[in-house]
Amino acid sequence: MNKSLRIGRIEKQMRLIGKFTVVVAMAILLAGCSPTRNIDDAVILKAGRLTYTLGELNKRFSQTGFENEEDEFRQKKSYLEQQLDKMLLADGGLELGYGDSVVLDTAALSNLIGNIVFDREVASKVPDGTDDAEVRKFWNYYGGTIQISQIVTRDKSTCDSLYEILTAHPERFAELAAAFSIDSTTAAKGGDMGTIRVGTLIPEIEKKAFGLKPNQMTRPFETIYGWHIVKMIARNEFTEADFQAQINRYRNLYINKSRKLAQNALYDKLARKFNLHINQSGLKMLSAKLDSIQRAERQQNLTPRPFLKSADLNAEESAMPLGVTDVMTLTASDFLRHFETYRNEHGIDLTNQKMVMYVLSNKLAPILSIAYGRAEGIQNDPEYQRIIDDTRNAQVFRYMQAKIMAPVQVSDDEIRARYRSDSSRFIDDSSGKPVPMTLEQAWNIIQNEILQEKRAQARQNWIDERKRKVENYIDLELLRANLVTRKKKS
């Protein structure tokens, strides 16, 4: 049974939590066994004991847009050539026993569990966009551009009252938006949101807005920003020519929207499973704190800021629980630090429970994913062990790089010879006027230049020697026969 390289899956998984970024970038050595027989399991690249399948290659390029079949073939061929060299290095390192010296810490192993959860619950449910009928169905709903206006209120009762008025007097939409909408940007324009393309707004608003016909408006609906009424003014560019000209763009939008919906579904699932809820006492404390700061700033004739900083809290306030689950608690200080990172410039309405819950679920998702994975027994799953092996092999690749390049040195004579042969190339233009460098001035530049060249040559020499020792190949015929661009056209 062949061991197979699984770079695509690991790259997607590692991006979820943001840890092991370097490892993921190097993780081209992922081994595993596949019991099923289909075209995705076909080995397209082999380097000694390591193999890479067609399915994994397509996963690696699942979010890439190609101009045509030749562009796809060229990009994938180049990638496979790079992968072959890296896999040969890893295979050599495994033969030397470097895999035994790699140790993953507890946090790393926990993150792997969370990554598997994300892959199963989100990544595996996102379409690859190859089905043009599905892309057209998406375009039929979200195609072209729309001009819309909205009214946003903090509470349902206000929104319901405005809707009743608008039902009888639709011509008053701009007037009521200017008077009652809490979205200051659009309220100043009578609710006008301008021209919108799909992918611009949050999914809940887009689904409602694109489902309207000109001059229609929605019933009140809730999002994380409050209660909305949206009115369609006009729909433009909704033609077959638009679809044909931008099919690849709509394909990517279809994929991205599917991913966002699957991610939100996972976050909701985790929140329900672990009983995520807001500690109302903590939220009231934050709200009162913000009110106090804003009153003080008004008294000083300052424009009150719409947000709290973690530094505004004393030790007792900082430690107060805000987001509570069955497995962990997020403090008020933790919440604000997360908020400072992502939304500081706009602030957050602390009276908006839906928005607070949204921030909490996003912040806690990585940790709850790990808890969910453990509850599901993923740590006993063969896939978990395979990913551990994959990550270990990525480290082996790095060890081999260091081993091969470490002995490389540059002598003084080599530096002097490079300078004599090409001294006119070394120019100092820092003063605004080009001046030839002396040997002493160019010394470090030349040294680094030669060092990089010699390291690259040492690496290539080692790879060439490895190719003579072990079986290795790239199946370009298999690649050519299974181009995704061709499937999309059909």
Short mmCIF file of C-alpha atoms in Angstrom, two decimals:
data_model
loop_
_atom_site.label_atom_id
_atom_site.label_comp_id
_atom_site.label_asym_id
_atom_site.label_seq_id
_atom_site.Cartn_x
_atom_site.Cartn_y
_atom_site.Cartn_z
CA MET A 1 0.00 0.00 0.00
CA ASN A 2 1.44 3.36 -1.01
CA LYS A 3 1.98 6.14 1.48
CA SER A 4 0.56 9.36 0.11
CA LEU A 5 1.41 13.02 0.50
CA ARG A 6 -1.43 15.15 1.91
CA ILE A 7 -0.30 18.77 1.67
CA GLY A 8 -3.67 20.23 0.61
CA ARG A 9 -5.55 19.04 3.64
CA ILE A 10 -2.89 20.10 6.14
CA GLU A 11 -2.50 23.54 4.58
CA LYS A 12 -6.25 24.19 4.99
CA GLN A 13 -6.34 22.75 8.49
CA MET A 14 -3.33 24.68 9.81
CA ARG A 15 -4.73 27.99 8.60
CA LEU A 16 -7.78 27.64 10.89
CA ILE A 17 -6.03 28.28 14.17
CA GLY A 18 -3.02 30.10 12.81
CA LYS A 19 -0.41 27.94 14.48
CA PHE A 20 2.27 25.91 12.69
CA THR A 21 2.28 28.34 9.77
CA VAL A 22 5.91 27.56 9.02
CA VAL A 23 5.35 23.85 9.37
CA VAL A 24 2.39 24.00 7.04
CA ALA A 25 4.41 25.87 4.45
CA MET A 26 6.94 23.03 4.64
CA ALA A 27 4.43 20.22 4.97
CA ILE A 28 4.99 18.61 1.64
CA LEU A 29 5.72 15.24 3.06
CA LEU A 30 2.43 13.92 4.22
CA ALA A 31 2.11 10.14 4.17
CA GLY A 32 -1.00 7.97 4.46
CA CYS A 33 -2.80 4.94 3.06
CA SER A 34 -6.02 4.92 1.07
CA PRO A 35 -8.12 1.76 0.87
CA THR A 36 -10.43 2.94 -1.94
CA ARG A 37 -9.66 2.78 -5.64
CA ASN A 38 -10.59 5.84 -7.66
CA ILE A 39 -8.84 8.37 -9.80
CA ASP A 40 -8.13 10.65 -6.83
CA ASP A 41 -6.03 7.87 -5.27
CA ALA A 42 -3.84 7.55 -8.37
CA VAL A 43 -0.19 8.32 -7.58
CA ILE A 44 0.96 11.29 -9.61
CA LEU A 45 4.34 11.76 -7.91
CA LYS A 46 6.71 9.32 -6.22
CA ALA A 47 9.96 9.93 -4.33
CA GLY A 48 11.31 6.80 -2.70
CA ARG A 49 8.85 5.69 -0.04
CA LEU A 50 6.77 8.87 -0.30
CA THR A 51 3.95 9.41 -2.80
CA TYR A 52 1.54 12.18 -3.71
CA THR A 53 -1.90 11.54 -5.25
CA LEU A 54 -3.91 13.28 -7.93
CA GLY A 55 -6.66 13.99 -5.41
CA GLU A 56 -4.28 15.75 -3.08
CA LEU A 57 -2.87 17.82 -5.93
CA ASN A 58 -6.37 18.94 -6.88
CA LYS A 59 -7.08 19.84 -3.26
CA ARG A 60 -3.93 21.94 -3.21
CA PHE A 61 -5.22 23.92 -6.19
CA SER A 62 -8.93 23.86 -5.31
CA GLN A 63 -9.05 27.65 -4.82
CA THR A 64 -6.90 28.53 -7.83
CA GLY A 65 -8.43 30.08 -10.94
CA PHE A 66 -6.82 29.03 -14.23
CA GLU A 67 -6.94 30.96 -17.48
CA ASN A 68 -7.17 27.77 -19.54
CA GLU A 69 -6.05 24.14 -19.58
CA GLU A 70 -2.46 24.96 -20.47
CA ASP A 71 -2.24 27.44 -17.59
CA GLU A 72 -3.52 24.77 -15.20
CA PHE A 73 -1.08 22.18 -16.56
CA ARG A 74 1.84 24.59 -16.33
CA GLN A 75 1.09 25.65 -12.74
CA LYS A 76 0.54 22.12 -11.48
CA LYS A 77 3.58 20.76 -13.30
CA SER A 78 5.79 23.45 -11.73
CA TYR A 79 4.37 22.68 -8.30
CA LEU A 80 4.96 18.93 -8.71
CA GLU A 81 8.56 19.54 -9.75
CA GLN A 82 9.15 21.53 -6.57
CA GLN A 83 7.38 18.89 -4.51
CA LEU A 84 9.50 16.12 -5.95
CA ASP A 85 12.69 17.81 -4.77
CA LYS A 86 11.27 18.39 -1.31
CA MET A 87 9.98 14.84 -1.03
CA LEU A 88 13.33 13.44 -2.04
CA LEU A 89 14.94 15.43 0.76
CA ALA A 90 12.37 14.16 3.25
CA ASP A 91 12.73 10.59 2.10
CA GLY A 92 16.47 10.82 2.61
CA GLY A 93 15.96 12.25 6.08
CA LEU A 94 13.63 9.41 7.01
CA GLU A 95 16.22 6.93 5.85
CA LEU A 96 18.76 8.59 8.13
CA GLY A 97 16.37 8.30 11.09
CA TYR A 98 15.61 12.00 11.52
CA GLY A 99 11.93 11.20 12.00
CA ASP A 100 12.72 9.67 15.40
CA SER A 101 14.08 12.98 16.72
CA VAL A 102 10.95 15.06 16.00
CA VAL A 103 8.81 15.72 19.07
CA LEU A 104 5.47 17.54 18.88
CA ASP A 105 4.33 19.41 21.99
CA THR A 106 0.93 19.06 23.62
CA ALA A 107 -0.43 22.25 22.07
CA ALA A 108 0.55 21.04 18.61
CA LEU A 109 -1.23 17.74 19.07
CA SER A 110 -4.34 19.49 20.36
CA ASN A 111 -4.35 21.81 17.37
CA LEU A 112 -4.21 18.83 15.04
CA ILE A 113 -7.44 17.54 16.57
CA GLY A 114 -9.10 20.92 15.99
CA ASN A 115 -7.81 20.95 12.43
CA ILE A 116 -9.37 17.57 11.68
CA VAL A 117 -12.70 18.83 13.04
CA PHE A 118 -12.51 21.89 10.79
CA ASP A 119 -11.64 19.74 7.78
CA ARG A 120 -14.55 17.37 8.34
CA GLU A 121 -17.12 19.96 9.31
CA VAL A 122 -16.14 22.75 6.92
CA ALA A 123 -13.48 22.04 4.28
CA SER A 124 -14.95 18.69 3.19
CA LYS A 125 -18.39 20.28 2.73
CA VAL A 126 -17.24 23.10 0.45
CA PRO A 127 -17.85 22.42 -3.28
CA ASP A 128 -14.91 22.65 -5.64
CA GLY A 129 -16.86 24.72 -8.17
CA THR A 130 -16.47 22.25 -11.04
CA ASP A 131 -20.25 21.84 -11.43
CA ASP A 132 -21.25 24.66 -13.79
CA ALA A 133 -24.94 23.89 -13.23
CA GLU A 134 -24.50 24.69 -9.53
CA VAL A 135 -22.53 27.84 -10.38
CA ARG A 136 -25.32 28.95 -12.69
CA LYS A 137 -27.89 28.25 -9.99
CA PHE A 138 -25.84 30.48 -7.69
CA TRP A 139 -25.70 33.18 -10.40
CA ASN A 140 -29.46 32.96 -10.96
CA TYR A 141 -29.89 34.15 -7.39
CA TYR A 142 -26.83 36.35 -6.81
CA GLY A 143 -25.85 37.48 -10.31
CA GLY A 144 -25.29 41.04 -11.45
CA THR A 145 -25.43 44.03 -9.13
CA ILE A 146 -28.22 45.44 -7.00
CA GLN A 147 -28.95 48.90 -5.67
CA ILE A 148 -30.48 48.66 -2.22
CA SER A 149 -31.39 50.77 0.79
CA GLN A 150 -31.75 49.67 4.39
CA ILE A 151 -33.03 50.68 7.78
CA VAL A 152 -31.33 49.20 10.85
CA THR A 153 -32.74 49.42 14.38
CA ARG A 154 -31.55 48.04 17.70
CA ASP A 155 -34.81 46.37 18.63
CA LYS A 156 -37.52 44.38 16.90
CA SER A 157 -40.45 46.51 18.06
CA THR A 158 -39.08 49.66 16.41
CA CYS A 159 -38.36 47.78 13.22
CA ASP A 160 -41.86 46.26 13.19
CA SER A 161 -43.43 49.70 13.64
CA LEU A 162 -41.41 51.16 10.79
CA TYR A 163 -42.38 48.23 8.58
CA GLU A 164 -46.07 48.88 9.22
CA ILE A 165 -45.64 52.51 8.19
CA LEU A 166 -43.68 51.54 5.07
CA THR A 167 -46.28 48.98 4.06
CA ALA A 168 -48.79 51.80 3.78
CA HIS A 169 -46.31 54.48 2.63
CA PRO A 170 -43.34 52.91 0.80
CA GLU A 171 -42.34 56.32 -0.53
CA ARG A 172 -41.25 57.30 3.02
CA PHE A 173 -38.36 54.79 3.13
CA ALA A 174 -35.58 57.38 2.78
CA GLU A 175 -37.26 59.71 5.29
CA LEU A 176 -37.62 56.98 7.94
CA ALA A 177 -34.10 55.64 7.30
CA ALA A 178 -32.65 59.11 7.90
CA ALA A 179 -34.67 59.53 11.10
CA PHE A 180 -34.44 56.08 12.70
CA SER A 181 -31.64 53.95 11.23
CA ILE A 182 -28.71 53.33 13.60
CA ASP A 183 -26.39 52.79 10.64
CA SER A 184 -25.07 56.35 10.53
CA THR A 185 -23.30 55.86 7.19
CA THR A 186 -26.39 54.84 5.23
CA ALA A 187 -28.87 56.85 7.32
CA ALA A 188 -27.22 60.07 6.14
CA LYS A 189 -28.07 58.97 2.59
CA GLY A 190 -31.64 57.94 3.29
CA GLY A 191 -30.58 54.34 3.76
CA ASP A 192 -28.85 54.11 0.38
CA MET A 193 -26.21 51.32 0.39
CA GLY A 194 -25.16 51.97 -3.18
CA THR A 195 -24.38 49.28 -5.73
CA ILE A 196 -23.76 45.85 -4.25
CA ARG A 197 -22.21 42.71 -5.68
CA VAL A 198 -22.47 39.35 -4.01
CA GLY A 199 -19.67 38.83 -1.52
CA THR A 200 -19.86 42.42 -0.26
CA LEU A 201 -22.26 41.99 2.67
CA ILE A 202 -22.82 39.37 5.34
CA PRO A 203 -24.68 36.26 4.05
CA GLU A 204 -27.93 37.00 5.92
CA ILE A 205 -28.36 40.42 4.29
CA GLU A 206 -27.32 39.22 0.84
CA LYS A 207 -29.76 36.32 0.90
CA LYS A 208 -32.63 38.67 1.70
CA ALA A 209 -31.54 41.46 -0.64
CA PHE A 210 -30.88 39.40 -3.77
CA GLY A 211 -34.21 37.64 -3.32
CA LEU A 212 -36.12 40.89 -3.87
CA LYS A 213 -37.52 42.41 -7.03
CA PRO A 214 -37.19 46.15 -7.74
CA ASN A 215 -39.22 48.24 -5.30
CA GLN A 216 -39.84 45.26 -3.03
CA MET A 217 -38.72 45.30 0.61
CA THR A 218 -38.10 42.61 3.18
CA ARG A 219 -39.99 42.02 6.37
CA PRO A 220 -37.90 42.86 9.48
CA PHE A 221 -35.07 40.36 10.04
CA GLU A 222 -32.24 40.15 12.54
CA THR A 223 -28.47 39.96 12.01
CA ILE A 224 -25.51 40.56 14.28
CA TYR A 225 -25.87 44.29 13.52
CA GLY A 226 -29.51 44.65 14.60
CA TRP A 227 -32.94 44.50 12.96
CA HIS A 228 -33.12 45.32 9.25
CA ILE A 229 -35.55 46.30 6.54
CA VAL A 230 -33.96 46.14 3.08
CA LYS A 231 -35.45 47.59 -0.09
CA MET A 232 -34.42 46.76 -3.64
CA ILE A 233 -34.08 49.85 -5.85
CA ALA A 234 -32.80 48.23 -9.05
CA ARG A 235 -30.93 45.22 -10.39
CA ASN A 236 -28.31 45.67 -13.11
CA GLU A 237 -25.88 43.61 -15.21
CA PHE A 238 -28.03 40.54 -14.62
CA THR A 239 -27.58 39.14 -18.11
CA GLU A 240 -26.24 36.01 -19.75
CA ALA A 241 -23.31 38.10 -20.96
CA ASP A 242 -22.48 38.91 -17.33
CA PHE A 243 -22.53 35.23 -16.43
CA GLN A 244 -20.35 34.14 -19.35
CA ALA A 245 -17.85 36.98 -18.88
CA GLN A 246 -17.44 36.43 -15.15
CA ILE A 247 -18.11 32.72 -14.68
CA ASN A 248 -14.80 32.15 -12.90
CA ARG A 249 -15.53 35.03 -10.52
CA TYR A 250 -18.97 33.60 -9.72
CA ARG A 251 -17.39 30.18 -9.31
CA ASN A 252 -15.05 31.53 -6.64
CA LEU A 253 -17.85 33.49 -4.96
CA TYR A 254 -19.95 30.31 -4.85
CA ILE A 255 -17.08 28.45 -3.18
CA ASN A 256 -16.36 31.27 -0.72
CA LYS A 257 -19.99 31.68 0.29
CA SER A 258 -20.34 27.92 0.76
CA ARG A 259 -17.27 27.91 2.98
CA LYS A 260 -18.54 30.81 5.07
CA LEU A 261 -21.91 29.14 5.59
CA ALA A 262 -20.27 25.84 6.55
CA GLN A 263 -17.97 27.65 8.99
CA ASN A 264 -20.88 29.50 10.59
CA ALA A 265 -22.77 26.21 10.89
CA LEU A 266 -19.80 24.68 12.72
CA TYR A 267 -19.56 27.63 15.11
CA ASP A 268 -23.28 27.36 15.88
CA LYS A 269 -22.93 23.62 16.42
CA LEU A 270 -20.04 24.09 18.84
CA ALA A 271 -21.89 26.83 20.72
CA ARG A 272 -24.90 24.56 21.20
CA LYS A 273 -22.90 21.46 22.13
CA PHE A 274 -20.85 23.21 24.81
CA ASN A 275 -23.64 25.48 26.03
CA LEU A 276 -21.94 28.75 25.13
CA HIS A 277 -23.77 31.62 26.79
CA ILE A 278 -23.16 35.19 27.89
CA ASN A 279 -22.64 35.99 31.56
CA GLN A 280 -25.08 38.88 31.76
CA SER A 281 -23.40 40.34 34.86
CA GLY A 282 -20.12 40.61 32.97
CA LEU A 283 -21.82 42.18 29.97
CA LYS A 284 -23.66 44.72 32.15
CA MET A 285 -20.36 45.61 33.81
CA LEU A 286 -18.75 46.31 30.42
CA SER A 287 -21.72 48.33 29.25
CA ALA A 288 -21.73 50.45 32.44
CA LYS A 289 -17.98 50.92 32.14
CA LEU A 290 -18.29 52.19 28.59
CA ASP A 291 -21.14 54.53 29.54
CA SER A 292 -19.03 55.98 32.36
CA ILE A 293 -16.04 56.57 30.06
CA GLN A 294 -18.22 58.18 27.39
CA ARG A 295 -19.84 60.56 29.92
CA ALA A 296 -16.40 61.62 31.16
CA GLU A 297 -15.21 62.26 27.61
CA ARG A 298 -18.30 64.37 26.81
CA GLN A 299 -17.68 66.44 29.91
CA GLN A 300 -14.19 67.16 28.54
CA ASN A 301 -15.72 68.17 25.18
CA LEU A 302 -14.20 65.09 23.55
CA THR A 303 -15.87 62.86 20.99
CA PRO A 304 -16.71 59.73 23.00
CA ARG A 305 -15.08 56.59 21.71
CA PRO A 306 -17.47 53.74 20.92
CA PHE A 307 -15.32 50.96 22.37
CA LEU A 308 -13.67 49.70 25.53
CA LYS A 309 -10.03 48.73 25.88
CA SER A 310 -8.80 45.93 28.10
CA ALA A 311 -6.68 48.57 29.86
CA ASP A 312 -9.90 50.29 31.00
CA LEU A 313 -10.65 47.41 33.39
CA ASN A 314 -9.24 46.86 36.85
CA ALA A 315 -8.05 43.41 37.93
CA GLU A 316 -11.43 42.33 39.32
CA GLU A 317 -13.31 43.52 36.24
CA SER A 318 -10.78 41.90 33.91
CA ALA A 319 -11.27 38.50 35.53
CA MET A 320 -15.07 38.61 35.41
CA PRO A 321 -16.51 35.81 33.22
CA LEU A 322 -18.15 36.93 29.99
CA GLY A 323 -18.37 33.93 27.68
CA VAL A 324 -19.13 30.69 29.53
CA THR A 325 -19.05 27.13 28.16
CA ASP A 326 -19.02 23.64 29.66
CA VAL A 327 -15.27 23.36 29.00
CA MET A 328 -13.86 26.86 29.53
CA THR A 329 -14.64 30.48 30.38
CA LEU A 330 -13.66 33.62 28.47
CA THR A 331 -13.05 36.62 30.73
CA ALA A 332 -14.07 40.20 30.05
CA SER A 333 -10.43 41.08 29.45
CA ASP A 334 -9.99 38.22 26.96
CA PHE A 335 -13.09 39.40 25.11
CA LEU A 336 -11.86 42.98 24.83
CA ARG A 337 -8.40 41.94 23.68
CA HIS A 338 -9.97 39.91 20.89
CA PHE A 339 -12.20 42.84 20.03
CA GLU A 340 -9.28 45.30 20.02
CA THR A 341 -7.57 43.11 17.45
CA TYR A 342 -10.47 42.86 15.02
CA ARG A 343 -13.02 45.64 15.60
CA ASN A 344 -11.43 48.35 17.68
CA GLU A 345 -11.97 51.19 15.25
CA HIS A 346 -15.74 50.71 15.14
CA GLY A 347 -16.55 49.45 18.61
CA ILE A 348 -19.29 47.02 19.47
CA ASP A 349 -22.82 47.61 20.69
CA LEU A 350 -22.68 45.88 24.07
CA THR A 351 -26.49 45.88 24.17
CA ASN A 352 -26.52 43.75 21.00
CA GLN A 353 -26.51 40.21 22.41
CA LYS A 354 -26.34 38.65 18.95
CA MET A 355 -23.18 40.57 18.08
CA VAL A 356 -21.55 39.72 21.41
CA MET A 357 -22.39 36.03 20.92
CA TYR A 358 -20.95 36.19 17.38
CA VAL A 359 -17.64 37.56 18.67
CA LEU A 360 -17.56 34.98 21.47
CA SER A 361 -18.22 32.04 19.15
CA ASN A 362 -15.49 33.18 16.75
CA LYS A 363 -13.01 33.66 19.57
CA LEU A 364 -13.76 30.30 21.18
CA ALA A 365 -14.15 28.24 17.99
CA PRO A 366 -10.57 26.86 17.90
CA ILE A 367 -10.72 25.75 21.54
CA LEU A 368 -14.22 24.31 21.25
CA SER A 369 -13.19 22.48 18.06
CA ILE A 370 -10.48 20.69 20.03
CA ALA A 371 -12.92 19.81 22.80
CA TYR A 372 -15.42 18.53 20.22
CA GLY A 373 -12.74 16.45 18.50
CA ARG A 374 -11.69 14.85 21.77
CA ALA A 375 -15.33 14.10 22.62
CA GLU A 376 -15.68 12.42 19.21
CA GLY A 377 -12.54 10.32 19.85
CA ILE A 378 -10.50 11.81 17.01
CA GLN A 379 -7.32 11.23 19.03
CA ASN A 380 -7.89 7.51 18.40
CA ASP A 381 -8.62 7.96 14.71
CA PRO A 382 -6.08 6.66 12.14
CA GLU A 383 -6.32 10.03 10.38
CA TYR A 384 -5.01 11.74 13.49
CA GLN A 385 -1.95 9.49 13.61
CA ARG A 386 -1.37 10.00 9.90
CA ILE A 387 -1.40 13.77 10.30
CA ILE A 388 1.09 13.46 13.17
CA ASP A 389 3.33 11.51 10.81
CA ASP A 390 2.79 14.12 8.10
CA THR A 391 3.78 16.97 10.42
CA ARG A 392 6.81 15.04 11.64
CA ASN A 393 7.91 14.48 8.04
CA ALA A 394 7.67 18.21 7.40
CA GLN A 395 10.21 18.74 10.16
CA VAL A 396 12.44 16.05 8.63
CA PHE A 397 12.50 18.05 5.40
CA ARG A 398 13.73 21.08 7.32
CA TYR A 399 16.41 19.03 9.08
CA MET A 400 17.71 17.77 5.75
CA GLN A 401 17.86 21.28 4.32
CA ALA A 402 20.00 22.35 7.27
CA LYS A 403 22.22 19.27 7.06
CA ILE A 404 23.00 19.79 3.39
CA MET A 405 23.60 23.54 3.59
CA ALA A 406 25.45 23.76 6.90
CA PRO A 407 28.89 22.74 5.55
CA VAL A 408 28.83 25.32 2.75
CA GLN A 409 31.41 28.09 3.22
CA VAL A 410 32.75 30.97 1.16
CA SER A 411 36.47 31.71 1.09
CA ASP A 412 38.03 35.15 0.95
CA ASP A 413 39.64 34.26 -2.37
CA GLU A 414 36.22 33.49 -3.88
CA ILE A 415 34.93 36.90 -2.79
CA ARG A 416 37.93 38.70 -4.22
CA ALA A 417 37.67 36.77 -7.49
CA ARG A 418 33.95 37.62 -7.87
CA TYR A 419 34.71 41.30 -7.27
CA ARG A 420 37.56 41.36 -9.80
CA SER A 421 35.49 39.66 -12.47
CA ASP A 422 32.43 41.86 -12.10
CA SER A 423 33.23 44.92 -9.95
CA SER A 424 31.15 47.27 -12.12
CA ARG A 425 27.99 45.52 -10.90
CA PHE A 426 28.44 46.74 -7.32
CA ILE A 427 27.19 50.32 -7.13
CA ASP A 428 26.40 52.51 -4.12
CA ASP A 429 23.57 54.92 -4.97
CA SER A 430 22.60 55.84 -1.41
CA SER A 431 23.73 59.44 -1.95
CA GLY A 432 21.57 59.79 -5.06
CA LYS A 433 24.59 59.54 -7.31
CA PRO A 434 25.88 56.11 -8.44
CA VAL A 435 29.38 55.45 -7.04
CA PRO A 436 31.36 52.22 -7.60
CA MET A 437 31.76 50.19 -4.38
CA THR A 438 35.14 49.25 -3.04
CA LEU A 439 35.88 45.61 -2.30
CA GLU A 440 35.35 46.28 1.40
CA GLN A 441 31.95 47.87 0.77
CA ALA A 442 30.81 45.05 -1.48
CA TRP A 443 32.29 42.27 0.69
CA ASN A 444 29.11 41.19 2.54
CA ILE A 445 26.97 41.47 -0.56
CA ILE A 446 29.30 39.22 -2.52
CA GLN A 447 29.69 36.80 0.37
CA ASN A 448 25.93 36.32 0.72
CA GLU A 449 25.51 36.05 -3.04
CA ILE A 450 28.07 33.28 -3.37
CA LEU A 451 26.78 31.53 -0.24
CA GLN A 452 23.26 31.31 -1.66
CA GLU A 453 24.55 30.03 -4.97
CA LYS A 454 26.67 27.34 -3.33
CA ARG A 455 23.87 26.27 -1.01
CA ALA A 456 21.47 25.95 -3.93
CA GLN A 457 24.05 23.91 -5.82
CA ALA A 458 24.74 21.67 -2.84
CA ARG A 459 21.01 21.05 -2.46
CA GLN A 460 20.63 20.27 -6.17
CA ASN A 461 23.65 17.95 -6.15
CA TRP A 462 22.17 16.01 -3.23
CA ILE A 463 18.78 15.76 -4.97
CA ASP A 464 20.39 14.58 -8.24
CA GLU A 465 22.26 11.88 -6.35
CA ARG A 466 19.08 10.83 -4.55
CA LYS A 467 17.25 10.52 -7.87
CA ARG A 468 19.84 7.97 -8.97
CA LYS A 469 19.32 5.92 -5.80
CA VAL A 470 15.54 5.72 -5.40
CA GLU A 471 12.52 5.38 -7.64
CA ASN A 472 11.03 8.77 -8.49
CA TYR A 473 8.70 10.16 -11.12
CA ILE A 474 5.98 12.68 -12.00
CA ASP A 475 3.12 11.22 -14.06
CA LEU A 476 2.45 14.07 -16.48
CA GLU A 477 0.12 11.93 -18.59
CA LEU A 478 -2.12 11.42 -15.58
CA LEU A 479 -2.02 15.16 -14.91
CA ARG A 480 -2.88 16.03 -18.52
CA ALA A 481 -5.80 13.59 -18.63
CA ASN A 482 -7.41 14.96 -15.46
CA LEU A 483 -7.28 18.72 -15.71
CA VAL A 484 -10.03 20.35 -13.65
CA THR A 485 -10.45 23.16 -16.18
CA ARG A 486 -11.51 20.58 -18.76
CA LYS A 487 -14.12 19.16 -16.38
CA LYS A 488 -15.50 22.63 -15.71
CA LYS A 489 -15.95 23.20 -19.42
CA SER A 490 -17.81 19.94 -19.86
#
